[in-house]
mmCIF file of the C-alpha atoms, coordinates in Angstrom:
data_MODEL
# 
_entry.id   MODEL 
# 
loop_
_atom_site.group_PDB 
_atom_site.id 
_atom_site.type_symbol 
_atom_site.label_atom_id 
_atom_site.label_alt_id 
_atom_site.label_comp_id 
_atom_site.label_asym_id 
_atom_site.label_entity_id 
_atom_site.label_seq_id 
_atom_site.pdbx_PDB_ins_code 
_atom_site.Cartn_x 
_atom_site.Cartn_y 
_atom_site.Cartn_z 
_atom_site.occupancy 
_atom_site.B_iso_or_equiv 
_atom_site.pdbx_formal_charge 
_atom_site.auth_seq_id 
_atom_site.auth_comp_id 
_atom_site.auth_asym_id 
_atom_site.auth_atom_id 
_atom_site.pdbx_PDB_model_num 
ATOM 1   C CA . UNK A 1 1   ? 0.000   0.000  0.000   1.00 0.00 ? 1   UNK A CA 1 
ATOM 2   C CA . UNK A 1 2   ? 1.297   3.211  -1.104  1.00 0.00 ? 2   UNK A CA 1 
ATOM 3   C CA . UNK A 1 3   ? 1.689   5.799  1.614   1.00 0.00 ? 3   UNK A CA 1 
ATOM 4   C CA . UNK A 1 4   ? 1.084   9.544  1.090   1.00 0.00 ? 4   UNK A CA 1 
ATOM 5   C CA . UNK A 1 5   ? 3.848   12.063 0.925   1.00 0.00 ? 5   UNK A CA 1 
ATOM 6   C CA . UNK A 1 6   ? 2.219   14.211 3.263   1.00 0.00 ? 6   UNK A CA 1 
ATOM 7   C CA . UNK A 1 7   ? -1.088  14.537 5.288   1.00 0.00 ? 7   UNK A CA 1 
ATOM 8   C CA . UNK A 1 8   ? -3.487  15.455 2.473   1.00 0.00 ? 8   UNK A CA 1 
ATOM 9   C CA . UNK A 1 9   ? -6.186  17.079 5.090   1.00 0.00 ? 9   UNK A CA 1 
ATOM 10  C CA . UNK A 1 10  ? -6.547  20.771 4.281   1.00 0.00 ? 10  UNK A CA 1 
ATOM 11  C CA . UNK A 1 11  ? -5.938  21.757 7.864   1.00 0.00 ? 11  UNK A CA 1 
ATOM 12  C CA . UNK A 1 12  ? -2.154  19.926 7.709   1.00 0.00 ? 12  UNK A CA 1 
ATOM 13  C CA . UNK A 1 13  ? -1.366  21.225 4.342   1.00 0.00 ? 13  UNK A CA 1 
ATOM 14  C CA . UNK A 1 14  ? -1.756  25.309 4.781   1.00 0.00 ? 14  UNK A CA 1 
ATOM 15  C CA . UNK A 1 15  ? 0.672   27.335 6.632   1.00 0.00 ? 15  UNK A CA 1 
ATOM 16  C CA . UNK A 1 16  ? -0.237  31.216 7.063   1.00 0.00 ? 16  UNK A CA 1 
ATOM 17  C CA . UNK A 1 17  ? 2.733   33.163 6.682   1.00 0.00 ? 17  UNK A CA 1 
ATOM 18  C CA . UNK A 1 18  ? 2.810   37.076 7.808   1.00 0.00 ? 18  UNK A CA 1 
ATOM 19  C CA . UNK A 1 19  ? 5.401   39.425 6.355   1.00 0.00 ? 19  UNK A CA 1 
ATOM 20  C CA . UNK A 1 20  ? 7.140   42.044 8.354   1.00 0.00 ? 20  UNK A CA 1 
ATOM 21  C CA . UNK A 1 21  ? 4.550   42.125 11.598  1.00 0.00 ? 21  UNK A CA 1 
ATOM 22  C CA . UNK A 1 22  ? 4.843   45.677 13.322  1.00 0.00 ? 22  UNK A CA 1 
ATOM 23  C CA . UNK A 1 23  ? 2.947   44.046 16.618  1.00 0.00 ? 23  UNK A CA 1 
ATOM 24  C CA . UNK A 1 24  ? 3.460   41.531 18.636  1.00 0.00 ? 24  UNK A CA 1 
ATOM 25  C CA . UNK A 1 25  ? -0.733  41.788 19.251  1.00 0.00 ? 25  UNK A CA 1 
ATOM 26  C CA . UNK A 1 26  ? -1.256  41.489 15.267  1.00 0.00 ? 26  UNK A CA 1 
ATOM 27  C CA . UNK A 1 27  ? 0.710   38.083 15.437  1.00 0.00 ? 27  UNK A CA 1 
ATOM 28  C CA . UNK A 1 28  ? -1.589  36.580 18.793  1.00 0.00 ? 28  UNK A CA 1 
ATOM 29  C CA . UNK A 1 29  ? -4.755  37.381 17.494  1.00 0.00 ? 29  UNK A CA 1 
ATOM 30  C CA . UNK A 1 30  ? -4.170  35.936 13.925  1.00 0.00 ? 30  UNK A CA 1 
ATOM 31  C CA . UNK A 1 31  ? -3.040  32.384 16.312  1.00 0.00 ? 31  UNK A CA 1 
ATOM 32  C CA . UNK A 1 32  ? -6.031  32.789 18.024  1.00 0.00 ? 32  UNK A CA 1 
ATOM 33  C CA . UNK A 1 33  ? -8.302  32.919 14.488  1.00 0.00 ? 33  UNK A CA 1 
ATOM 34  C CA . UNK A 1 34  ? -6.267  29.929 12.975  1.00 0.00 ? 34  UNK A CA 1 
ATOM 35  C CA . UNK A 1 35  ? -6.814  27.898 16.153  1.00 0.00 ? 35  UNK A CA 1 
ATOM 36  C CA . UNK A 1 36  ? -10.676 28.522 16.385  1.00 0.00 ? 36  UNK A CA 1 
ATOM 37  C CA . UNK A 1 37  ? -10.394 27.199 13.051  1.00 0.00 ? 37  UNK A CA 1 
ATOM 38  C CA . UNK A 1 38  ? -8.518  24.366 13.664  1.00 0.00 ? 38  UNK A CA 1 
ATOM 39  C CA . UNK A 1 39  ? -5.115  25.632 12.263  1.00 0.00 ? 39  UNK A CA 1 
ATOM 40  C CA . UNK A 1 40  ? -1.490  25.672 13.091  1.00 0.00 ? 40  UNK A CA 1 
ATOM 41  C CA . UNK A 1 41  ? 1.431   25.933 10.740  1.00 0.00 ? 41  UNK A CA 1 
ATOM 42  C CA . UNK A 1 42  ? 2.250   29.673 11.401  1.00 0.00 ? 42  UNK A CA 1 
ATOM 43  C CA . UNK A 1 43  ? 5.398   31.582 9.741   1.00 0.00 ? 43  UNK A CA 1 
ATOM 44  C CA . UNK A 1 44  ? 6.657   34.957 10.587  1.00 0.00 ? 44  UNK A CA 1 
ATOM 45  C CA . UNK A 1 45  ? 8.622   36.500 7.922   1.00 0.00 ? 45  UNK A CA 1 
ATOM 46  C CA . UNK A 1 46  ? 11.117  38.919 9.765   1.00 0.00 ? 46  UNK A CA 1 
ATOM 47  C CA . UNK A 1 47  ? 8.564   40.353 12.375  1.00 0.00 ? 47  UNK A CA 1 
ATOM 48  C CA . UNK A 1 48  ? 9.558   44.057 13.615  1.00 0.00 ? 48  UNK A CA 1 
ATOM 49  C CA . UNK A 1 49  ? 10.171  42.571 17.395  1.00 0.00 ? 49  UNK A CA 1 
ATOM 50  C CA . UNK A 1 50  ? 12.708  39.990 17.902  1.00 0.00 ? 50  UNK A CA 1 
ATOM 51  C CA . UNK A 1 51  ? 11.089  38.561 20.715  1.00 0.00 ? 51  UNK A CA 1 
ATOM 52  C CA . UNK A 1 52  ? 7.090   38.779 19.428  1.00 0.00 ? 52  UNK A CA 1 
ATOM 53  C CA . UNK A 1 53  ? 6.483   35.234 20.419  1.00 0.00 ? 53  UNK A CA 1 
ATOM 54  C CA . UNK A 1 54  ? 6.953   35.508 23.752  1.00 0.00 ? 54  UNK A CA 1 
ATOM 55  C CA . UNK A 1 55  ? 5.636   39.185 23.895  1.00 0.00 ? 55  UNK A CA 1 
ATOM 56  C CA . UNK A 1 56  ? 3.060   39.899 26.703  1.00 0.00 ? 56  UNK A CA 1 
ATOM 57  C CA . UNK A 1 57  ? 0.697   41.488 24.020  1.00 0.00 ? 57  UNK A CA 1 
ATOM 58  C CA . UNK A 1 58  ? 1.165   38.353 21.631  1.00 0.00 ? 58  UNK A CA 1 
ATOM 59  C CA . UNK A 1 59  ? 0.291   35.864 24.305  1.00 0.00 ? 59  UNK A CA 1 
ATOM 60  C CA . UNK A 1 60  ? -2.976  38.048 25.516  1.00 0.00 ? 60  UNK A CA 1 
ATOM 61  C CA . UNK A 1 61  ? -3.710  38.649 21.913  1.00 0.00 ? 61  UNK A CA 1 
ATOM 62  C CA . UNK A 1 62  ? -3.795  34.757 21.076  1.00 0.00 ? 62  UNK A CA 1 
ATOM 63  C CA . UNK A 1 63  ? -5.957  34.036 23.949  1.00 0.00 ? 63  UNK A CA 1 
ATOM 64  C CA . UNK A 1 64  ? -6.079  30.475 24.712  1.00 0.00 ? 64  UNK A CA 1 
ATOM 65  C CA . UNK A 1 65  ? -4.055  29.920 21.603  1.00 0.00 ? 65  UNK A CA 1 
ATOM 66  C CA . UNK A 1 66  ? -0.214  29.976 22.994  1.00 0.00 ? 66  UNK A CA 1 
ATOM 67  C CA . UNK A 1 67  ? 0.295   26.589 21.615  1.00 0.00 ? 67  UNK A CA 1 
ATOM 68  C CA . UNK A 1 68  ? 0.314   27.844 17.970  1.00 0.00 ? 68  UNK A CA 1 
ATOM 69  C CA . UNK A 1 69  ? 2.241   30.845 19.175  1.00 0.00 ? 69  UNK A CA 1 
ATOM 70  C CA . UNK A 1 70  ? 4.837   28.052 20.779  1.00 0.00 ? 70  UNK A CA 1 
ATOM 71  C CA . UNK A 1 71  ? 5.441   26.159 17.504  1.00 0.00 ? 71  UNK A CA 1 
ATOM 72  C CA . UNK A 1 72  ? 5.811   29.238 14.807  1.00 0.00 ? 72  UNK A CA 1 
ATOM 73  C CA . UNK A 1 73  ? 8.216   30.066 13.321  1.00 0.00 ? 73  UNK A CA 1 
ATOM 74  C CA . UNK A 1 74  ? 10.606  33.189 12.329  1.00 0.00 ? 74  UNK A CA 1 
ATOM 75  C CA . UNK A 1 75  ? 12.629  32.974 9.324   1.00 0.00 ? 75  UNK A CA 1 
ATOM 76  C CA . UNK A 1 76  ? 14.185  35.558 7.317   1.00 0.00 ? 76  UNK A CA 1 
ATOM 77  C CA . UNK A 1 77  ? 12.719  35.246 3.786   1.00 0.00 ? 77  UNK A CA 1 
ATOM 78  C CA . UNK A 1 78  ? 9.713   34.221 2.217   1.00 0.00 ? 78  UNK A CA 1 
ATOM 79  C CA . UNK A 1 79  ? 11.940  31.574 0.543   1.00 0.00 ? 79  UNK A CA 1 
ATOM 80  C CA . UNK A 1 80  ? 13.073  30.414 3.705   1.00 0.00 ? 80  UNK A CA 1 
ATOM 81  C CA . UNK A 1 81  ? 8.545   30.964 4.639   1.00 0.00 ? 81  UNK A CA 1 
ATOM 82  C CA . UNK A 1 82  ? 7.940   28.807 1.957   1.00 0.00 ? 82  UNK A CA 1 
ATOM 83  C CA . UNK A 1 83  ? 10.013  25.938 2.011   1.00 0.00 ? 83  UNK A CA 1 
ATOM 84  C CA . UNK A 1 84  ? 8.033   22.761 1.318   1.00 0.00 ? 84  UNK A CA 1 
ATOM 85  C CA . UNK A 1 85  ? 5.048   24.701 -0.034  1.00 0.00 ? 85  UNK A CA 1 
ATOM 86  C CA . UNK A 1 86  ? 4.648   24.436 -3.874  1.00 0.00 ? 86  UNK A CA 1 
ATOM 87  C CA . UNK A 1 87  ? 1.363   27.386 -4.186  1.00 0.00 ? 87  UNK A CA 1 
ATOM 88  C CA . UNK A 1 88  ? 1.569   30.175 -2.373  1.00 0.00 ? 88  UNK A CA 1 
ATOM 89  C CA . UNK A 1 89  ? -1.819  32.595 -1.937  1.00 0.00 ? 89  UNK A CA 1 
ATOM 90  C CA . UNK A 1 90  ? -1.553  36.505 -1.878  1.00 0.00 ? 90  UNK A CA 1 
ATOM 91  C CA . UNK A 1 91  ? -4.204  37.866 0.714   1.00 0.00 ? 91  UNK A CA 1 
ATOM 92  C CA . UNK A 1 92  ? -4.544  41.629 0.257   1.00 0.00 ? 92  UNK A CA 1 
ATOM 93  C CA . UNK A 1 93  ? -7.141  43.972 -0.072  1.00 0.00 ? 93  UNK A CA 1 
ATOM 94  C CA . UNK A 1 94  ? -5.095  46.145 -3.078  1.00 0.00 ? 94  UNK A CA 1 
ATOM 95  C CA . UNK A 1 95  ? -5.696  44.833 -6.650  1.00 0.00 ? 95  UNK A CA 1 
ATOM 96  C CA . UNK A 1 96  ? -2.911  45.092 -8.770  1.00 0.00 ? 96  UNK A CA 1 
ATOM 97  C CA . UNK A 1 97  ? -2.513  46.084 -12.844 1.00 0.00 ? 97  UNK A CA 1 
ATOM 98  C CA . UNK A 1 98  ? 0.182   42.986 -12.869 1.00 0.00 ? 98  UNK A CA 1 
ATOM 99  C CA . UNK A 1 99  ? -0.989  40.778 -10.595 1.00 0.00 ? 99  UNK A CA 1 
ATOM 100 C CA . UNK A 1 100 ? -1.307  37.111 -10.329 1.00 0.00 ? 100 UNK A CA 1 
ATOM 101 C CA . UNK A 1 101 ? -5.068  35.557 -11.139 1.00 0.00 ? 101 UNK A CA 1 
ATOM 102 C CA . UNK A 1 102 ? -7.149  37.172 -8.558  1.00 0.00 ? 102 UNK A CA 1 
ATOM 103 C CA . UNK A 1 103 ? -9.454  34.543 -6.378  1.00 0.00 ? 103 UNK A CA 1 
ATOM 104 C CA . UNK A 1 104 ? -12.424 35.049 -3.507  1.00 0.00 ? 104 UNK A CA 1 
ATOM 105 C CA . UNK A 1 105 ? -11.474 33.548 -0.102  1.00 0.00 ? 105 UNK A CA 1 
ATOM 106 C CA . UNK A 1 106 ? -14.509 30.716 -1.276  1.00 0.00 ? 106 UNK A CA 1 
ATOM 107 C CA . UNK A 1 107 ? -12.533 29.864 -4.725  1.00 0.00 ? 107 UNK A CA 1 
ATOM 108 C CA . UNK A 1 108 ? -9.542  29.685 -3.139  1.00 0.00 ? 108 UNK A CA 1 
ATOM 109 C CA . UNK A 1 109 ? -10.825 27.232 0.000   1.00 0.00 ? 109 UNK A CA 1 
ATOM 110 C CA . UNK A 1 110 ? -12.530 25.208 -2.981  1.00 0.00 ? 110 UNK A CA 1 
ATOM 111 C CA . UNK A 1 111 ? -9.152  25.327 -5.033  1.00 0.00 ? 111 UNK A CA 1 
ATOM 112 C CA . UNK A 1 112 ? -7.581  23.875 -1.963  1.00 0.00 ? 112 UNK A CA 1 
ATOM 113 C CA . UNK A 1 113 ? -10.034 21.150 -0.940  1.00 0.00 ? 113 UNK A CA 1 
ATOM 114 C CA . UNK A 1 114 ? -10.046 19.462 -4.512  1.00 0.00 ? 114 UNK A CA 1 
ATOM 115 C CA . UNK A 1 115 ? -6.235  19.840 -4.940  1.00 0.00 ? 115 UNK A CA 1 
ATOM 116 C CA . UNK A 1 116 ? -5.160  17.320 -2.139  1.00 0.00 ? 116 UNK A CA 1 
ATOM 117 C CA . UNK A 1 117 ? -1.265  17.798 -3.845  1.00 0.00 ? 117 UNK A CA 1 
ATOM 118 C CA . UNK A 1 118 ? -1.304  21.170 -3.113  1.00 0.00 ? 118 UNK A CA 1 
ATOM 119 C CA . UNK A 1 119 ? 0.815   22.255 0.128   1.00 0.00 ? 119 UNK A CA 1 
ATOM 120 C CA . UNK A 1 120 ? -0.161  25.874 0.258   1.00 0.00 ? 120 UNK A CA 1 
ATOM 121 C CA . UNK A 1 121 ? 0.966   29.011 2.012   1.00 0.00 ? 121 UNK A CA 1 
ATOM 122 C CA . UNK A 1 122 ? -1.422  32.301 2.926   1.00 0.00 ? 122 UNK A CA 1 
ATOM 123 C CA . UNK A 1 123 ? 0.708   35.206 2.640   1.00 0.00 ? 123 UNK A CA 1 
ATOM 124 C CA . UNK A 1 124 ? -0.247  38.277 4.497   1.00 0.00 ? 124 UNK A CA 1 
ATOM 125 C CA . UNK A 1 125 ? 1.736   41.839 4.457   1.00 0.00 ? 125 UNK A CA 1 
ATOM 126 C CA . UNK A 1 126 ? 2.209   43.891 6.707   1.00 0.00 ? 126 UNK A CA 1 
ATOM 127 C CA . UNK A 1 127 ? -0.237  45.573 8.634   1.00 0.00 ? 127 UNK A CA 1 
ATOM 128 C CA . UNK A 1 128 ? 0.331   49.655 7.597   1.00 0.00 ? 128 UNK A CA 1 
ATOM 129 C CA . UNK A 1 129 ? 1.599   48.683 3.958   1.00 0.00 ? 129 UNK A CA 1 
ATOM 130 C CA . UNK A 1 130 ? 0.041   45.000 2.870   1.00 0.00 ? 130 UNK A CA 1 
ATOM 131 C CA . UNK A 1 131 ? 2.695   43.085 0.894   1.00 0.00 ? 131 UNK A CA 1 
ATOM 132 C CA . UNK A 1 132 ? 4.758   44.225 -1.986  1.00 0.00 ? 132 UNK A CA 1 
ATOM 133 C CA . UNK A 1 133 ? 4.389   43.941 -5.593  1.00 0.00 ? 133 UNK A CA 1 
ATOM 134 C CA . UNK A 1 134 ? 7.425   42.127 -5.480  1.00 0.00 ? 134 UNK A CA 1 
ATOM 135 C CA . UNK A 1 135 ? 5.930   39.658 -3.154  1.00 0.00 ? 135 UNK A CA 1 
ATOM 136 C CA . UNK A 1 136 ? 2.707   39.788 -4.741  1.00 0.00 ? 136 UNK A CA 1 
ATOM 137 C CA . UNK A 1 137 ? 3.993   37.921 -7.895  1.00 0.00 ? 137 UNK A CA 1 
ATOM 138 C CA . UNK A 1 138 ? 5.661   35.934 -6.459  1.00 0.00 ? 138 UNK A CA 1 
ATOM 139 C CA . UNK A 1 139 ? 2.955   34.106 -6.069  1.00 0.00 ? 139 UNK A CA 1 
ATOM 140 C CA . UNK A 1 140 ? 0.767   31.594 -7.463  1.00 0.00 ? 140 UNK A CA 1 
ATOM 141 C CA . UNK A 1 141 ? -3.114  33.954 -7.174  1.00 0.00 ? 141 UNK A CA 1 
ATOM 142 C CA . UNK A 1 142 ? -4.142  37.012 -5.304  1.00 0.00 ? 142 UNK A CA 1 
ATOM 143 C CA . UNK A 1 143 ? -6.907  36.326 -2.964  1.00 0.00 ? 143 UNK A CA 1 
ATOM 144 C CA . UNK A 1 144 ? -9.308  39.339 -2.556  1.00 0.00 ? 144 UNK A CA 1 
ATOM 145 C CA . UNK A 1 145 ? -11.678 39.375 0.287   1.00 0.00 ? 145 UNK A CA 1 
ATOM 146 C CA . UNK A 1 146 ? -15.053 41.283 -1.217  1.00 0.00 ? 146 UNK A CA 1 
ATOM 147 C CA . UNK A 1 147 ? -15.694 44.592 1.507   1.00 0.00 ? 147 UNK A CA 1 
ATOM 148 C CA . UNK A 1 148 ? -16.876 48.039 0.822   1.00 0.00 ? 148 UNK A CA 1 
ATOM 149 C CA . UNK A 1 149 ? -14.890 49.787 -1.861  1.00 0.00 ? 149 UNK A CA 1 
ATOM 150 C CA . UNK A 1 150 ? -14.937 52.777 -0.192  1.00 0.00 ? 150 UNK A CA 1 
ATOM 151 C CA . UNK A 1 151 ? -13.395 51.421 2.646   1.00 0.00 ? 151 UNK A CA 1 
ATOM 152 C CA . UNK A 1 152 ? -11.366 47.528 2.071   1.00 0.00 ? 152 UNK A CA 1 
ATOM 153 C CA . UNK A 1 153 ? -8.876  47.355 4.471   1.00 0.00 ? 153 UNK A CA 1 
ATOM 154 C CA . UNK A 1 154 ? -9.221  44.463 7.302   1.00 0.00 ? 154 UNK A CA 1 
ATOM 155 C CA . UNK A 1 155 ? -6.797  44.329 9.883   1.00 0.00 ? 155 UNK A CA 1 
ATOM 156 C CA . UNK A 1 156 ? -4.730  41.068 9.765   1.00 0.00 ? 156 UNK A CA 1 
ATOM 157 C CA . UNK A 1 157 ? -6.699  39.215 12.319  1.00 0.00 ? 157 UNK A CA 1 
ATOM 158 C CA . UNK A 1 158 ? -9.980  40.247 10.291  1.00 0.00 ? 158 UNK A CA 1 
ATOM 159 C CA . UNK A 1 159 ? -8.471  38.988 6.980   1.00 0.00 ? 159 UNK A CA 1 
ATOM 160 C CA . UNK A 1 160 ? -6.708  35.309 8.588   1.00 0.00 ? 160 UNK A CA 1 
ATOM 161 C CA . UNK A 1 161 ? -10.418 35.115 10.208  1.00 0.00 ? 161 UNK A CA 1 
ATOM 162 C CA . UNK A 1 162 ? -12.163 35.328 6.995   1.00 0.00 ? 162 UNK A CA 1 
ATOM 163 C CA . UNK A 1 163 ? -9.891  33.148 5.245   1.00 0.00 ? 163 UNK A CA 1 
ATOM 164 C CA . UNK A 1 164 ? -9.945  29.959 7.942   1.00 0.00 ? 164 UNK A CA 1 
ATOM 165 C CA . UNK A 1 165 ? -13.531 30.389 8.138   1.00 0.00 ? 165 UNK A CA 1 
ATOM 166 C CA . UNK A 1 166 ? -14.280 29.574 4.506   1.00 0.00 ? 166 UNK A CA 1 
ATOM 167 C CA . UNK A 1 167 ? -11.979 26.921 4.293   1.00 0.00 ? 167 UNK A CA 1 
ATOM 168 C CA . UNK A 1 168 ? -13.003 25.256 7.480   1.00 0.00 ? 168 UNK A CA 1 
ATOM 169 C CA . UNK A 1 169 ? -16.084 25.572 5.872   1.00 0.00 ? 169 UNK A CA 1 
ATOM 170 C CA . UNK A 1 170 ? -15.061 24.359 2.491   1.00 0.00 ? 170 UNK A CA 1 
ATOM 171 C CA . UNK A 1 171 ? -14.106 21.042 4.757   1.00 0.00 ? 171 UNK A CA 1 
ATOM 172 C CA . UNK A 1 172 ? -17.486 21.103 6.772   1.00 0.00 ? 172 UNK A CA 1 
ATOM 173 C CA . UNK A 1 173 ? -19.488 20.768 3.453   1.00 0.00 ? 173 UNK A CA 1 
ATOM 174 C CA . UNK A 1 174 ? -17.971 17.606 2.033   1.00 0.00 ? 174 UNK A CA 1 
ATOM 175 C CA . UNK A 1 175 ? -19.289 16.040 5.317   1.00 0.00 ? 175 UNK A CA 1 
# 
């Protein structure tokens, strides 16, 4: 019997990745929406605070949710953030003129549910100034969460919220 080369359940094959972090609280309260999901793979990419992990404000932020807080990890690059992934997903409220192809939270929990080869990584920027072009497409889509045109921007909690919800939900429907 052949075994699998990884655990094919959605909730072992994304890791959320957040670039550049200017808060220790903006890197508990995102743990505490991926474990009320039923997430854990989290990856800082070069976080403002050295020490944000174990940061009083991180650890009241994540609320019950230290554990994913415990096994993150910092790395330096979002090579280094992506290692073992082979899609990577954009999250960001700013469309782009060059941009990769440009998903709903929904399509891309769908996209990830009927791709079990897919080990995928949410990238989130920075909470003043999103993620770079450069980042951006980098990429394999842009996912755009729909919101009020006049005003778009989630905080970073908000937008890991919205995304673990619809693909916890994505999950909950094949049941």
């Amino acid at each position: 019997m052949n075994q699998p080369l990884f655990d094919t359940s959605l909730f072992n094959r994304l890791r959320f990745v957040l670039v550049e972090t200017s808060r220790p609280g903006n890197i508990g309260a995102p743990a505490r929406a991926m474990k009320n999901m039923g997430f854990v793979d989290l990856v800082l990419v070069n976080p403002r605070e050295a020490d944000c992990l174990q940061h009083e404000e991180a650890i009241a932020f994540a609320s019950g949710a230290q554990d994913i807080l415990a096994a993150a990890r910092i790395v330096g690059s979002m090579d280094e953030a992506l290692v073992d992934c082979n899609f990577a997903a954009a999250v960001t409220a700013r469309l782009r003129e060059f941009s990769p192809p440009v998903t709903s939270p929904r399509g891309f929990a769908r996209q990830l549910r009927d791709q079990t080869a897919l080990k995928a990584a949410l990238v989130f920027g920075n909470e003043r100034f999103g993620l770079p072009n450069e980042l951006v497409q980098r990429c394999n889509v842009l996912v755009n969460i729909p919101a009020n045109p006049d005003y778009s921007s989630l905080n970073l909690a908000q937008a890991v919220q919205v995304l673990s919800y619809e693909l916890r939900m994505t999950t909950e429907s094949e049941q």
